[in-house]
Tab-separated table of C-alpha atoms in Angstrom:
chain	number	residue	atom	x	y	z
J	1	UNK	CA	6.854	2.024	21.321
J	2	UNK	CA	6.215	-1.438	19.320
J	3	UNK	CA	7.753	0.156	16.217
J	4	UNK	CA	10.882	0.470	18.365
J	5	UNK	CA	10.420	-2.773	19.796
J	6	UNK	CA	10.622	-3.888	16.460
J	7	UNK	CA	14.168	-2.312	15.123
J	8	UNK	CA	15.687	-3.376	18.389
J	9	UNK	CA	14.931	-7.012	17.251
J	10	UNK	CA	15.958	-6.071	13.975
J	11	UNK	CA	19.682	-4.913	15.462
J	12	UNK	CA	19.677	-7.510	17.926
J	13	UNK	CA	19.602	-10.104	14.935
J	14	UNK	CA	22.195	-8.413	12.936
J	15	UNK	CA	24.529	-8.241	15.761
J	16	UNK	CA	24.239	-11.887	16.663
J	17	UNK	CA	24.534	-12.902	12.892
J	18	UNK	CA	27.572	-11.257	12.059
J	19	UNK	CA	29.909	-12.071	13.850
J	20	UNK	CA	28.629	-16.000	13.651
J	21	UNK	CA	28.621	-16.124	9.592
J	22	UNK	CA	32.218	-17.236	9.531
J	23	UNK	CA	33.069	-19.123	12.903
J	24	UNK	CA	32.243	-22.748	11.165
J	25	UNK	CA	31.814	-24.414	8.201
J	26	UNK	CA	28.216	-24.816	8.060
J	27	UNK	CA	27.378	-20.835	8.074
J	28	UNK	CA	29.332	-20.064	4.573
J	29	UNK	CA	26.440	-18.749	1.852
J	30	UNK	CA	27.021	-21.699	-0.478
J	31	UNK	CA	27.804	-25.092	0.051
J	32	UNK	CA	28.429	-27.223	-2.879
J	33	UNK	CA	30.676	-29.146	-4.832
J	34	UNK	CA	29.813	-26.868	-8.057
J	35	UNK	CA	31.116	-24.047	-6.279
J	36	UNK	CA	34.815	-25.271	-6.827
J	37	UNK	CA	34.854	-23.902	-10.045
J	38	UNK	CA	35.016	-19.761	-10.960
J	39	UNK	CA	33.463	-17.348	-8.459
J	40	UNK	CA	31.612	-20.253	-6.666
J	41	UNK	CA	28.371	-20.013	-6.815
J	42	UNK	CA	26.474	-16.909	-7.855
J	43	UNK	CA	23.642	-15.977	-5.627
J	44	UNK	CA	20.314	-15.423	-6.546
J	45	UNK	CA	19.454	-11.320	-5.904
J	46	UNK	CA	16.719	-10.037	-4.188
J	47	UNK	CA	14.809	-9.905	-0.644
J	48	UNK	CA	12.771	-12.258	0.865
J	49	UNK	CA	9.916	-10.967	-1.103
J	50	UNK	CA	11.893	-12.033	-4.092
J	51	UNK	CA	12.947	-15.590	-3.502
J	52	UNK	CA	9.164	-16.306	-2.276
J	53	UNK	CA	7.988	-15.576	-5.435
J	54	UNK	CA	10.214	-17.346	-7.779
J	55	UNK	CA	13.023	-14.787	-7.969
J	56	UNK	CA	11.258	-12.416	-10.064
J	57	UNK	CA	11.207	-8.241	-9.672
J	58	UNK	CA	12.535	-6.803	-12.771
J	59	UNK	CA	9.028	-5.636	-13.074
J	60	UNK	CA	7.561	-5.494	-9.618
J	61	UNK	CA	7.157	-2.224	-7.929
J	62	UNK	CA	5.218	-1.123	-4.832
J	63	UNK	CA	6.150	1.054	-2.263
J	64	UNK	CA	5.423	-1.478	0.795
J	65	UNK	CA	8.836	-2.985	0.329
J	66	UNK	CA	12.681	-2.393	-1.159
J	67	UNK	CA	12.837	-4.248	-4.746
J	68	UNK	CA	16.508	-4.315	-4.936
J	69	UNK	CA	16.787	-6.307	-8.623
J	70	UNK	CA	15.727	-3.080	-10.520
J	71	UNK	CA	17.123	0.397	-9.712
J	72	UNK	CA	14.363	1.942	-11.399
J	73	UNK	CA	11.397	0.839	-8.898
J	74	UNK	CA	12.851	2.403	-6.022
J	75	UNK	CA	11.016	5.661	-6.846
J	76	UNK	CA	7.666	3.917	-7.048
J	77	UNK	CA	6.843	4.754	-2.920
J	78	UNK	CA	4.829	6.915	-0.762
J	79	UNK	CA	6.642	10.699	-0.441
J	80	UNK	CA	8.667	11.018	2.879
J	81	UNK	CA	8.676	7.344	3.416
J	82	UNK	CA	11.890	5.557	5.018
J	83	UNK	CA	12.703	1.716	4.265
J	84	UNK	CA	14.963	-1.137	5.105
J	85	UNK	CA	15.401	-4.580	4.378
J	86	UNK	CA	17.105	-7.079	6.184
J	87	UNK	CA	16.880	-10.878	5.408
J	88	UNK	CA	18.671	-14.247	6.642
J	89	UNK	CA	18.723	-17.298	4.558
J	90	UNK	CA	19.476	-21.099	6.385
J	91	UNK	CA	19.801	-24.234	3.844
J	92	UNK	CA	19.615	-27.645	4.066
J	93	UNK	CA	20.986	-29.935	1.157
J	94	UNK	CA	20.940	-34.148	0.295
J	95	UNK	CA	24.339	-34.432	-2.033
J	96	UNK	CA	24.217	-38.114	-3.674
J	97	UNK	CA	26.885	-39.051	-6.424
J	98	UNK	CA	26.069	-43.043	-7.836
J	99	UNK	CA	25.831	-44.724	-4.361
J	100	UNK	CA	27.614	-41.975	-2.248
J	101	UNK	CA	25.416	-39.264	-0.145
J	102	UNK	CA	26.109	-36.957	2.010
J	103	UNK	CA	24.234	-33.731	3.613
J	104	UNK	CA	25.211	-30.087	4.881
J	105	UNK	CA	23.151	-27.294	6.153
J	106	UNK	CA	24.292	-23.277	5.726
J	107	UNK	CA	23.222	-20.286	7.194
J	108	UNK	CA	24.226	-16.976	6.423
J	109	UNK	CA	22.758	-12.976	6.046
J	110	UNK	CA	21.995	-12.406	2.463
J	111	UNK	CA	20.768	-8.946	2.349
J	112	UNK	CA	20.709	-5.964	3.977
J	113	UNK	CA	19.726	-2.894	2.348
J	114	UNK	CA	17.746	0.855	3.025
J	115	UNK	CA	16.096	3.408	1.042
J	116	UNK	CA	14.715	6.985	0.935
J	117	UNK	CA	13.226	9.651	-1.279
J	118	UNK	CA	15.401	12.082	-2.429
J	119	UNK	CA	13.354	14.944	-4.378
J	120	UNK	CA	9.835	14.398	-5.461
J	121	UNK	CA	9.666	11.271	-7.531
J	122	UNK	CA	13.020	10.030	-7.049
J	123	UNK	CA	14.655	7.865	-4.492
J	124	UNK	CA	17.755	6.182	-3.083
J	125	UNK	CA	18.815	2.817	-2.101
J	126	UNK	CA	22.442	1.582	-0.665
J	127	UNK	CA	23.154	-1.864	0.267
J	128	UNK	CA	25.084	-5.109	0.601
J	129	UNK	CA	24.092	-8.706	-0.263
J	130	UNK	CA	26.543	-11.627	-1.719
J	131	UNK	CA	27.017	-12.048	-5.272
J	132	UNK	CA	29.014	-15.864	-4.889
J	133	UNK	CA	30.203	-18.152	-2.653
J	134	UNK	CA	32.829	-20.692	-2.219
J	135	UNK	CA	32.161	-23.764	0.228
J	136	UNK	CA	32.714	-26.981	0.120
J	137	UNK	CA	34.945	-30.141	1.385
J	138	UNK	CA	35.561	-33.388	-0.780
J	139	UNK	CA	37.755	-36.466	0.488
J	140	UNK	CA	38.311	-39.564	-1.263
J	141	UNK	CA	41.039	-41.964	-0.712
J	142	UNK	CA	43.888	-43.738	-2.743
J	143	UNK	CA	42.197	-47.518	-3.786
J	144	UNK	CA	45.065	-48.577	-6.005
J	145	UNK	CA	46.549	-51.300	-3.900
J	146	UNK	CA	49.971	-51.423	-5.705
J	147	UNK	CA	50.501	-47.587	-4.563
J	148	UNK	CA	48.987	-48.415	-0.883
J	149	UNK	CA	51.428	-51.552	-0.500
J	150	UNK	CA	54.192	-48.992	-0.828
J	151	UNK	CA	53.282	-45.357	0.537
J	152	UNK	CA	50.618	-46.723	3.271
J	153	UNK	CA	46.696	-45.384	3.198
J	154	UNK	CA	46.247	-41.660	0.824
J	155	UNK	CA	43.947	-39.335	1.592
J	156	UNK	CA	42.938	-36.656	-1.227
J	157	UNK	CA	41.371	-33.511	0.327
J	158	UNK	CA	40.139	-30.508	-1.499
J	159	UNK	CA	38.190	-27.829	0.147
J	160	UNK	CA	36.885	-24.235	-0.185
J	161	UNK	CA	35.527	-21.265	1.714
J	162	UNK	CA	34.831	-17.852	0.985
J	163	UNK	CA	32.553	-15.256	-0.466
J	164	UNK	CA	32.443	-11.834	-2.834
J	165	UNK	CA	30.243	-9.330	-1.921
J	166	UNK	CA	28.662	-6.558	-3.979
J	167	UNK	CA	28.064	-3.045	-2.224
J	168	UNK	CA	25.876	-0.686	-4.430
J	169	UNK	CA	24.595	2.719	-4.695
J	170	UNK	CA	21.246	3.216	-7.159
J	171	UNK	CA	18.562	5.585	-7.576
J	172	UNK	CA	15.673	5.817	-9.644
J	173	UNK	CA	12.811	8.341	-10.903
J	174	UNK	CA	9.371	8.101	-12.119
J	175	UNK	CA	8.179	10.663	-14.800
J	176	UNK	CA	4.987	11.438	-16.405
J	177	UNK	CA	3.643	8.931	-13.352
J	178	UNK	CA	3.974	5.704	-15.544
J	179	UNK	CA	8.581	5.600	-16.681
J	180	UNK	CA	10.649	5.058	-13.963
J	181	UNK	CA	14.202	5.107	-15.314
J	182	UNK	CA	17.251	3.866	-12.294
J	183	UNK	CA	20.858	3.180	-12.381
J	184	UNK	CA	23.038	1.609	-9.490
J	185	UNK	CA	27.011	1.408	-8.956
J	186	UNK	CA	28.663	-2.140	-7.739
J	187	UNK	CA	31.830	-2.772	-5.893
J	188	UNK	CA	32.601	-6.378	-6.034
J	189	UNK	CA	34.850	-7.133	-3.161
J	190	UNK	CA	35.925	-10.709	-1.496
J	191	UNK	CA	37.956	-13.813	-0.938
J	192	UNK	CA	38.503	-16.694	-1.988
J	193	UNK	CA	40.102	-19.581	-0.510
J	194	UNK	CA	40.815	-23.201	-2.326
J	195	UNK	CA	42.975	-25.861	-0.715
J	196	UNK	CA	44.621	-29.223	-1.685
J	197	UNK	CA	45.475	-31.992	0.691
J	198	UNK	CA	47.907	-35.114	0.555
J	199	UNK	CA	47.992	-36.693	3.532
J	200	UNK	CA	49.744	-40.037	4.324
J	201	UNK	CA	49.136	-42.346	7.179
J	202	UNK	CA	53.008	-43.344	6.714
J	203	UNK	CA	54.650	-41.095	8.710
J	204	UNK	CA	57.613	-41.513	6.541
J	205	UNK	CA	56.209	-39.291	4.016
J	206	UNK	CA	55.450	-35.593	4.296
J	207	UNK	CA	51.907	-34.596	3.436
J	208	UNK	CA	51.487	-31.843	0.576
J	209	UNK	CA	49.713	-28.866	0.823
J	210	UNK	CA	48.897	-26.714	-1.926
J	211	UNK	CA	45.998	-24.201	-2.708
J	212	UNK	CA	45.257	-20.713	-4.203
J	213	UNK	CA	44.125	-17.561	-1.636
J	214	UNK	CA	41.895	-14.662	-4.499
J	215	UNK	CA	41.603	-11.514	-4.167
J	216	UNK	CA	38.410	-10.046	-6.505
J	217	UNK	CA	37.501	-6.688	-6.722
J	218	UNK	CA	35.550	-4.999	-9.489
J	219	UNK	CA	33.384	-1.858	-10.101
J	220	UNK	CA	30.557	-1.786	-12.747
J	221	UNK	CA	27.440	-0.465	-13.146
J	222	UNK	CA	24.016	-1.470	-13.743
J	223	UNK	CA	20.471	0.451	-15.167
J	224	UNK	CA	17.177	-0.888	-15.596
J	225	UNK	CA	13.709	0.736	-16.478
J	226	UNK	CA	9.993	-0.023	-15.820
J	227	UNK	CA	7.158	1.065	-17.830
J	228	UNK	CA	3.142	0.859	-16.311
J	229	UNK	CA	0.233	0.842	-18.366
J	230	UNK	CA	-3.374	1.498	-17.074
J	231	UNK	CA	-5.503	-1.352	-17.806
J	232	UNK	CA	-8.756	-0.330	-16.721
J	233	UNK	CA	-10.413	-1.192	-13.424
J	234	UNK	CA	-7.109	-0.655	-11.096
J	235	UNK	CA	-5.788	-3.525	-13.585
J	236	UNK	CA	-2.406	-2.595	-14.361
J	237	UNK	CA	0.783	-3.877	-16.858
J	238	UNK	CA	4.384	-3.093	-16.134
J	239	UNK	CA	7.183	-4.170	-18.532
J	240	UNK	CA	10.600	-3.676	-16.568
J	241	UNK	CA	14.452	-4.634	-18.201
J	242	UNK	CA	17.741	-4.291	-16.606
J	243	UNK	CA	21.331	-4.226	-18.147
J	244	UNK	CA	24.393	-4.760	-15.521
J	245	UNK	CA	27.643	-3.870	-17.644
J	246	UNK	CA	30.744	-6.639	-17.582
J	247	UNK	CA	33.999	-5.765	-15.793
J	248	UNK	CA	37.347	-6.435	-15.263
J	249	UNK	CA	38.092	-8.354	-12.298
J	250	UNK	CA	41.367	-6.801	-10.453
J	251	UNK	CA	43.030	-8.178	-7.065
J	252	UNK	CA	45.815	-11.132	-7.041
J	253	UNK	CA	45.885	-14.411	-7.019
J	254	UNK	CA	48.295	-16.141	-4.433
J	255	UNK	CA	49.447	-19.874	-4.944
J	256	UNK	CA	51.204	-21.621	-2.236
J	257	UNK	CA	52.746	-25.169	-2.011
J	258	UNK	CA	54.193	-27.354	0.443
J	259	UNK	CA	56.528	-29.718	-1.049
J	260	UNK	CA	58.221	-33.384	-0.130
J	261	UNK	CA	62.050	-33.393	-0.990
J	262	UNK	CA	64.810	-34.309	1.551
J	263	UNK	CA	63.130	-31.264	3.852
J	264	UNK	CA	59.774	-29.571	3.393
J	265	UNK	CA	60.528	-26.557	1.666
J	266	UNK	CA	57.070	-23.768	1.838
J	267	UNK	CA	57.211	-21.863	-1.554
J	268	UNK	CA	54.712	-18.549	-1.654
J	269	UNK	CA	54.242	-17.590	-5.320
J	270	UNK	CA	52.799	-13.916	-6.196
J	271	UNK	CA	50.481	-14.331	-9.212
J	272	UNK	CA	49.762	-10.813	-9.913
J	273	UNK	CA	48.227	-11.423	-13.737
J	274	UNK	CA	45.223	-9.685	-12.477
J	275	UNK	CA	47.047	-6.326	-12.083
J	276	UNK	CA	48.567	-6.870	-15.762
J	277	UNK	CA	47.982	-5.992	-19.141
J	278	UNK	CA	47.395	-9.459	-20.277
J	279	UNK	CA	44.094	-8.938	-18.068
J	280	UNK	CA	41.488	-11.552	-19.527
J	281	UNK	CA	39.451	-12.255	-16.412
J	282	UNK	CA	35.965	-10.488	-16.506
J	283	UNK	CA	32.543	-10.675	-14.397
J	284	UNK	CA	30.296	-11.157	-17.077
J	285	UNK	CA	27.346	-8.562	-18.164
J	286	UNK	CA	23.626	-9.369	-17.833
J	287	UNK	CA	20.350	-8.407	-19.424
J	288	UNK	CA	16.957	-8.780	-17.911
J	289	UNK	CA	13.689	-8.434	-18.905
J	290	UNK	CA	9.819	-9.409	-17.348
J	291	UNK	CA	6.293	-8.508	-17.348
J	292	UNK	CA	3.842	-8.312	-14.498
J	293	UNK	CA	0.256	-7.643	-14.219
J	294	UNK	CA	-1.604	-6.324	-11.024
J	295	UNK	CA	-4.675	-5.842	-9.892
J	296	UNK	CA	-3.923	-2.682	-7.158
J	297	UNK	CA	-2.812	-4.226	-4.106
J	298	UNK	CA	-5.038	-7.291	-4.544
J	299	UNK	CA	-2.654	-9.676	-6.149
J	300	UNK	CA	0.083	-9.755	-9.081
J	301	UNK	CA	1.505	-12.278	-11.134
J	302	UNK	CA	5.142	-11.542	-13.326
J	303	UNK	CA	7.751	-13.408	-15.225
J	304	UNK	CA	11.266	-12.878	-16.059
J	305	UNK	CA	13.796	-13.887	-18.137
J	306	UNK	CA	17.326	-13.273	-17.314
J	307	UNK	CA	20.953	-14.164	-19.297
J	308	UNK	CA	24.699	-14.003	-18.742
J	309	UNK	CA	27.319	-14.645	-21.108
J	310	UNK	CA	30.281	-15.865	-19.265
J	311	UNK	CA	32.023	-17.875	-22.085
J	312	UNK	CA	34.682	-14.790	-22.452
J	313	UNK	CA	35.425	-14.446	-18.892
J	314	UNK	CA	38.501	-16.214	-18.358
J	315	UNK	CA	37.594	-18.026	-15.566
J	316	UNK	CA	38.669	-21.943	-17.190
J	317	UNK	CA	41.797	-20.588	-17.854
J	318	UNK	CA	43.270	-18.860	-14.994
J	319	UNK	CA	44.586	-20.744	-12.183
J	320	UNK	CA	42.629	-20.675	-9.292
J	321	UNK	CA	39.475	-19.981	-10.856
J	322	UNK	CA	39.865	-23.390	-13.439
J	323	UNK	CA	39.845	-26.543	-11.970
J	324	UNK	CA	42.404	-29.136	-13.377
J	325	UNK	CA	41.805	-32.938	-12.785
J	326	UNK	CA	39.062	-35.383	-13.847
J	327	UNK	CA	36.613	-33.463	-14.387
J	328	UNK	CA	36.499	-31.032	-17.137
J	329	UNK	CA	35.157	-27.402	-16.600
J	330	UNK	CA	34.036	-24.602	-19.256
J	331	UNK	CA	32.487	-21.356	-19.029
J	332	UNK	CA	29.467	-20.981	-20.650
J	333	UNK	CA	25.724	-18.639	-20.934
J	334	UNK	CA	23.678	-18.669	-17.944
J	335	UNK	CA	19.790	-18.153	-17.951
J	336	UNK	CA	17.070	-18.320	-15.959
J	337	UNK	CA	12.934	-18.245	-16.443
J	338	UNK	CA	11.125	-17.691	-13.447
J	339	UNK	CA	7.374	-16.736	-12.202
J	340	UNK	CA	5.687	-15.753	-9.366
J	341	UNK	CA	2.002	-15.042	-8.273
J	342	UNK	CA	1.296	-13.374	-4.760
J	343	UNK	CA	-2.184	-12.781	-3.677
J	344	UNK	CA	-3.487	-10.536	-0.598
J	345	UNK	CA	-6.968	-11.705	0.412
J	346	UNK	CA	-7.984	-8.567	2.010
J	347	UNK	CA	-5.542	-6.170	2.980
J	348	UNK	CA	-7.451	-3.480	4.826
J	349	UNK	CA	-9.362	-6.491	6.798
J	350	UNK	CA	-9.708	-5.403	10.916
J	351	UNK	CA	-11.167	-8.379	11.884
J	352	UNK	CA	-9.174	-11.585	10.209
J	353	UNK	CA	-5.375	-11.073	10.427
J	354	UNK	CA	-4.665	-13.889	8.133
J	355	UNK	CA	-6.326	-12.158	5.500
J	356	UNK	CA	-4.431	-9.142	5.385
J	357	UNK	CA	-1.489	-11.199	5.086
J	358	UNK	CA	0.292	-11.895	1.594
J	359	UNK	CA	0.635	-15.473	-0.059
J	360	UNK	CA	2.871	-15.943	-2.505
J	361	UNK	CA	4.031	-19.189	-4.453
J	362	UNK	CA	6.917	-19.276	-7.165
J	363	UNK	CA	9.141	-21.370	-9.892
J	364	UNK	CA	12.436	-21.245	-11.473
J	365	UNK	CA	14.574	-22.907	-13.944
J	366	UNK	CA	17.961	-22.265	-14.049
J	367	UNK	CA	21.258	-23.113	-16.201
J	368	UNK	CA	24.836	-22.482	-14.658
J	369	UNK	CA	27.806	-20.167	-16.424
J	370	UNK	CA	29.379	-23.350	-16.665
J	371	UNK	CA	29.412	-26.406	-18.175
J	372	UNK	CA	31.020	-30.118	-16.614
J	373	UNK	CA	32.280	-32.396	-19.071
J	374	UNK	CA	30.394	-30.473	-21.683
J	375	UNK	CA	27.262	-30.642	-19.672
J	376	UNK	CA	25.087	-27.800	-18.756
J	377	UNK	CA	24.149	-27.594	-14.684
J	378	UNK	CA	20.517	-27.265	-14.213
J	379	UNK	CA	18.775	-26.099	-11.264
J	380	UNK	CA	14.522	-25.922	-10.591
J	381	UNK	CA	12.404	-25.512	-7.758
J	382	UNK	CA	9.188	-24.078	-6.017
J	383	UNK	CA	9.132	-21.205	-3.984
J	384	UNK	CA	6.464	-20.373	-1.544
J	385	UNK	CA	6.082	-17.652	1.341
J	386	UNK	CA	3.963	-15.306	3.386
J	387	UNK	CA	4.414	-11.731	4.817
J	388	UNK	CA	3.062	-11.329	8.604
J	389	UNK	CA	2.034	-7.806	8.819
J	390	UNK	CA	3.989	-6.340	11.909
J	391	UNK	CA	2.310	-3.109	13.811
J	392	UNK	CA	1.652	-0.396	11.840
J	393	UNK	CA	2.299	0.983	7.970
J	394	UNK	CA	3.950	-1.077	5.918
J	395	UNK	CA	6.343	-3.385	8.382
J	396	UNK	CA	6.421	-6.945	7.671
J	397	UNK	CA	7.792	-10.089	8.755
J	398	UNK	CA	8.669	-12.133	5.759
J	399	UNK	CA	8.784	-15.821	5.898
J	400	UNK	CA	9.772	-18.240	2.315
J	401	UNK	CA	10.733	-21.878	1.473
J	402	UNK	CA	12.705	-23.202	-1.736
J	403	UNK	CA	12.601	-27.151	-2.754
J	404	UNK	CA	14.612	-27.479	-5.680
J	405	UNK	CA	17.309	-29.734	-7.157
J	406	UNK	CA	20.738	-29.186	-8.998
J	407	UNK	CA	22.380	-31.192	-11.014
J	408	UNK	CA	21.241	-35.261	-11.718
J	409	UNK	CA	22.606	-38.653	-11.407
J	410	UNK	CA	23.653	-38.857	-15.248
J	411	UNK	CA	27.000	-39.077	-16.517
J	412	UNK	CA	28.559	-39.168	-12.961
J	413	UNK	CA	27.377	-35.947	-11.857
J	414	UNK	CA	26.352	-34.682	-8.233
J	415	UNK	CA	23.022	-34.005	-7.703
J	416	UNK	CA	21.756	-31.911	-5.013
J	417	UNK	CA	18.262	-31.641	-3.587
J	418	UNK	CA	17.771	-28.696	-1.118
J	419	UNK	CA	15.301	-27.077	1.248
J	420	UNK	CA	15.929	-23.603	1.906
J	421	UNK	CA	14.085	-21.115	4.167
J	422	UNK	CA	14.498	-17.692	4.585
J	423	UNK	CA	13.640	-14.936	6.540
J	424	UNK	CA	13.290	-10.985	5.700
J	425	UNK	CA	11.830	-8.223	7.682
J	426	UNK	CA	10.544	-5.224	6.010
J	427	UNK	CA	10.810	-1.798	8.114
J	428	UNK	CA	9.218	1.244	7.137
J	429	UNK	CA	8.786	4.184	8.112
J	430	UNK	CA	7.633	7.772	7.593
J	431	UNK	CA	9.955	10.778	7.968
J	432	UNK	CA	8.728	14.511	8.292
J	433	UNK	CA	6.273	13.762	10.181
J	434	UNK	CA	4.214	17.098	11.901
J	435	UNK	CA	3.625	16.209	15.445
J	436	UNK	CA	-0.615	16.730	15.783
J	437	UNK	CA	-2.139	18.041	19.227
J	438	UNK	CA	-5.687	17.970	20.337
């Protein structure tokens, strides 16, 4: 009856989020200046479990919970067993450019996601979780007094909103009880919106609209592989990699403008270059390798390494997806170190609840697929978190918080400081079950 309980809550939240995650601008996935440029910006995968721990799992397995960054460790579970995934993410960020601040806060779903066995020692896993988003809303005004004495008070505003989402399919078997070997289909699918305002407090003049509406879609694929070695006294090593293939990007790019002659003429320009020969735009591949060690279910510490090469993708040189004005934009090699250490005090404890819960604390360092003004974004922070066990088996409540920064004050750059918490709850269950009678 509680386990019900349970995935009633579970619906209940996923019906009240959404339907709310686009109804105003403070529930987009992303909200940041940097995310004018490209794709926006690209999320960071994984559950709850994940993002507590750094935003490592390339070579974490374990059958209590869904590790969605490597297709191969979805056969590493208990035979029959049923599991689901479903996490929301709310974040709170300080913006502060030389003596100008500001603040937003987002909320959003970031994951939801189930798995199964299939035959023996092999599983599947379907899913959906964001791979970027677009958000964000600058304003500055027109300070050159010899253009306000004749056109009145200008206000510049740019703004964006938007996300693309990946759907995938993976599975993944374990042979000789130590390779697992897993593969996974994506469909990239989303839009984009990116606007330009001109408005004049003279209501002589006409303010000018302009802006760019994207259409992405994409297929790849993506294959990873874990390897665990016995170290003696339920110590244990596990060396994982992944490899997601590049792709070309197809959809359409519309570009719209409002113009001030004697009338306002609206102009709607098709931009299909995506659907062309001349097709240069490209989600770039990514490779993916970490280490873990584990002692059983006691505790486990891993790091990974993961790089992108986006400096052939296109994206500074399309419209839409460039960005034309003061600042400079380039495409460029993302990469990211990150570590994680969880620790379970005593999971089979009857008497202290808090010690059959699981700890976990985490870092990152990250570098963006582009550059501004020919420097390289940065992003760090500390992750920590804890997983409530919820009735019986393996069903959690997942709770984590991220401190981190992006960007810095030099060379007239933003730089964001951010608090993010999120929430995932882990259902599991067994199928097959015999009913027993005494």
């Amino acid at each position: 009856m509680l386990d019900r309980l349970y995935l009633f809550i579970i619906a209940g939240l996923i019906c009240i989020c959404i339907p709310s995650a686009g109804q105003t601008n403070g529930t987009y996935g992303a909200y940041s200046p940097y995310s004018v440029f490209g794709l926006g910006e690209i999320s960071r995968e994984g559950t709850a479990y994940n993002k507590s721990m750094g935003g490592v799992g390339i070579a974490s397995n374990s059958r209590r919970f869904v590790n969605i960054m490597n297709p191969a460790s979805v056969s590493v579970r208990d035979s029959s067993s049923f599991m689901a995934d479903f996490g929301i993410v709310q974040k709170n960020t300080i913006f502060r450019q030389n003596d100008l601040r500001s603040g937003n806060n987002t909320f959003n779903i970031y994951n939801f996601v189930i798995s199964f066995p299939v035959y023996r020692s092999s599983a599947l896993m379907v899913g959906i979780m964001p791979f970027s988003d677009v958000g964000y809303n600058i304003r500055q005004k027109q300070t050159n007094q010899d253009i306000i004495g004749n056109t009145g008070n200008i206000t510049y505003n740019t703004y964006g909103e938007g996300s693309v989402y990946q759907l995938f399919l993976g599975g993944g078997a374990t042979f000789w009880k130590r390779l697992s070997i897993g593969a996974e289909a994506i469909y990239y699918f989303g839009n984009l919106d990116k606007v330009y305002n001109q408005d004049f407090s003279n209501t002589s003049y006409a303010s000018l609209k302009s802006g760019y509406e994207l259409l992405v879609r994409g297929v790849t694929g993506k294959f990873g592989l874990q390897y665990q070695q016995p170290l003696g006294n339920d110590l244990y090593m596990v060396l994982g990699a992944t490899y997601r293939l590049k792709t070309n990007m197809k959809g359409h790019t519309i570009y719209y403008e409002n113009k001030q002659t004697d009338e306002i003429v609206d102009t709607l320009v098709y931009n299909d270059v995506l659907n062309g020969r001349d097709n240069d735009l490209k989600i770039a591949g990514e490779i993916g390798v970490g280490i873990s060690v584990k002692k059983g279910e006691k505790w486990s510490a891993e790091f990974n390494y993961i790089r992108s090469d986006w400096r052939n993708s296109g994206m500074d040189l399309y419209d839409g997806y460039g960005v034309s004005g003061a600042s400079s934009f380039s495409s460029s090699v993302s990469q990211s170190f990150r570590a994680g250490f969880e620790i379970v005090p005593n999971r089979n404890d009857i008497r202290y609840y808090l010690r059959r819960c699981a700890y976990r604390v985490g870092a990152y360092y990250e570098q963006a697929y582009y550059k501004l003004d020919g420097n390289m974004v940065n992003s760090m922070g500390l992750t920590f978190g804890v997983t409530l066990p919820v009735f019986r088996w393996y069903n959690g409540l997942t709770l984590g918080v991220d401190v981190g920064q992006r960007g810095s004050l030099r060379t007239n750059m933003v730089r964001e400081r951010y608090v993010s918490f999120v929430i995932g709850f882990n259902i599991f269950d067994i199928w097959f079950q015999k009913p027993r009678y005494q």
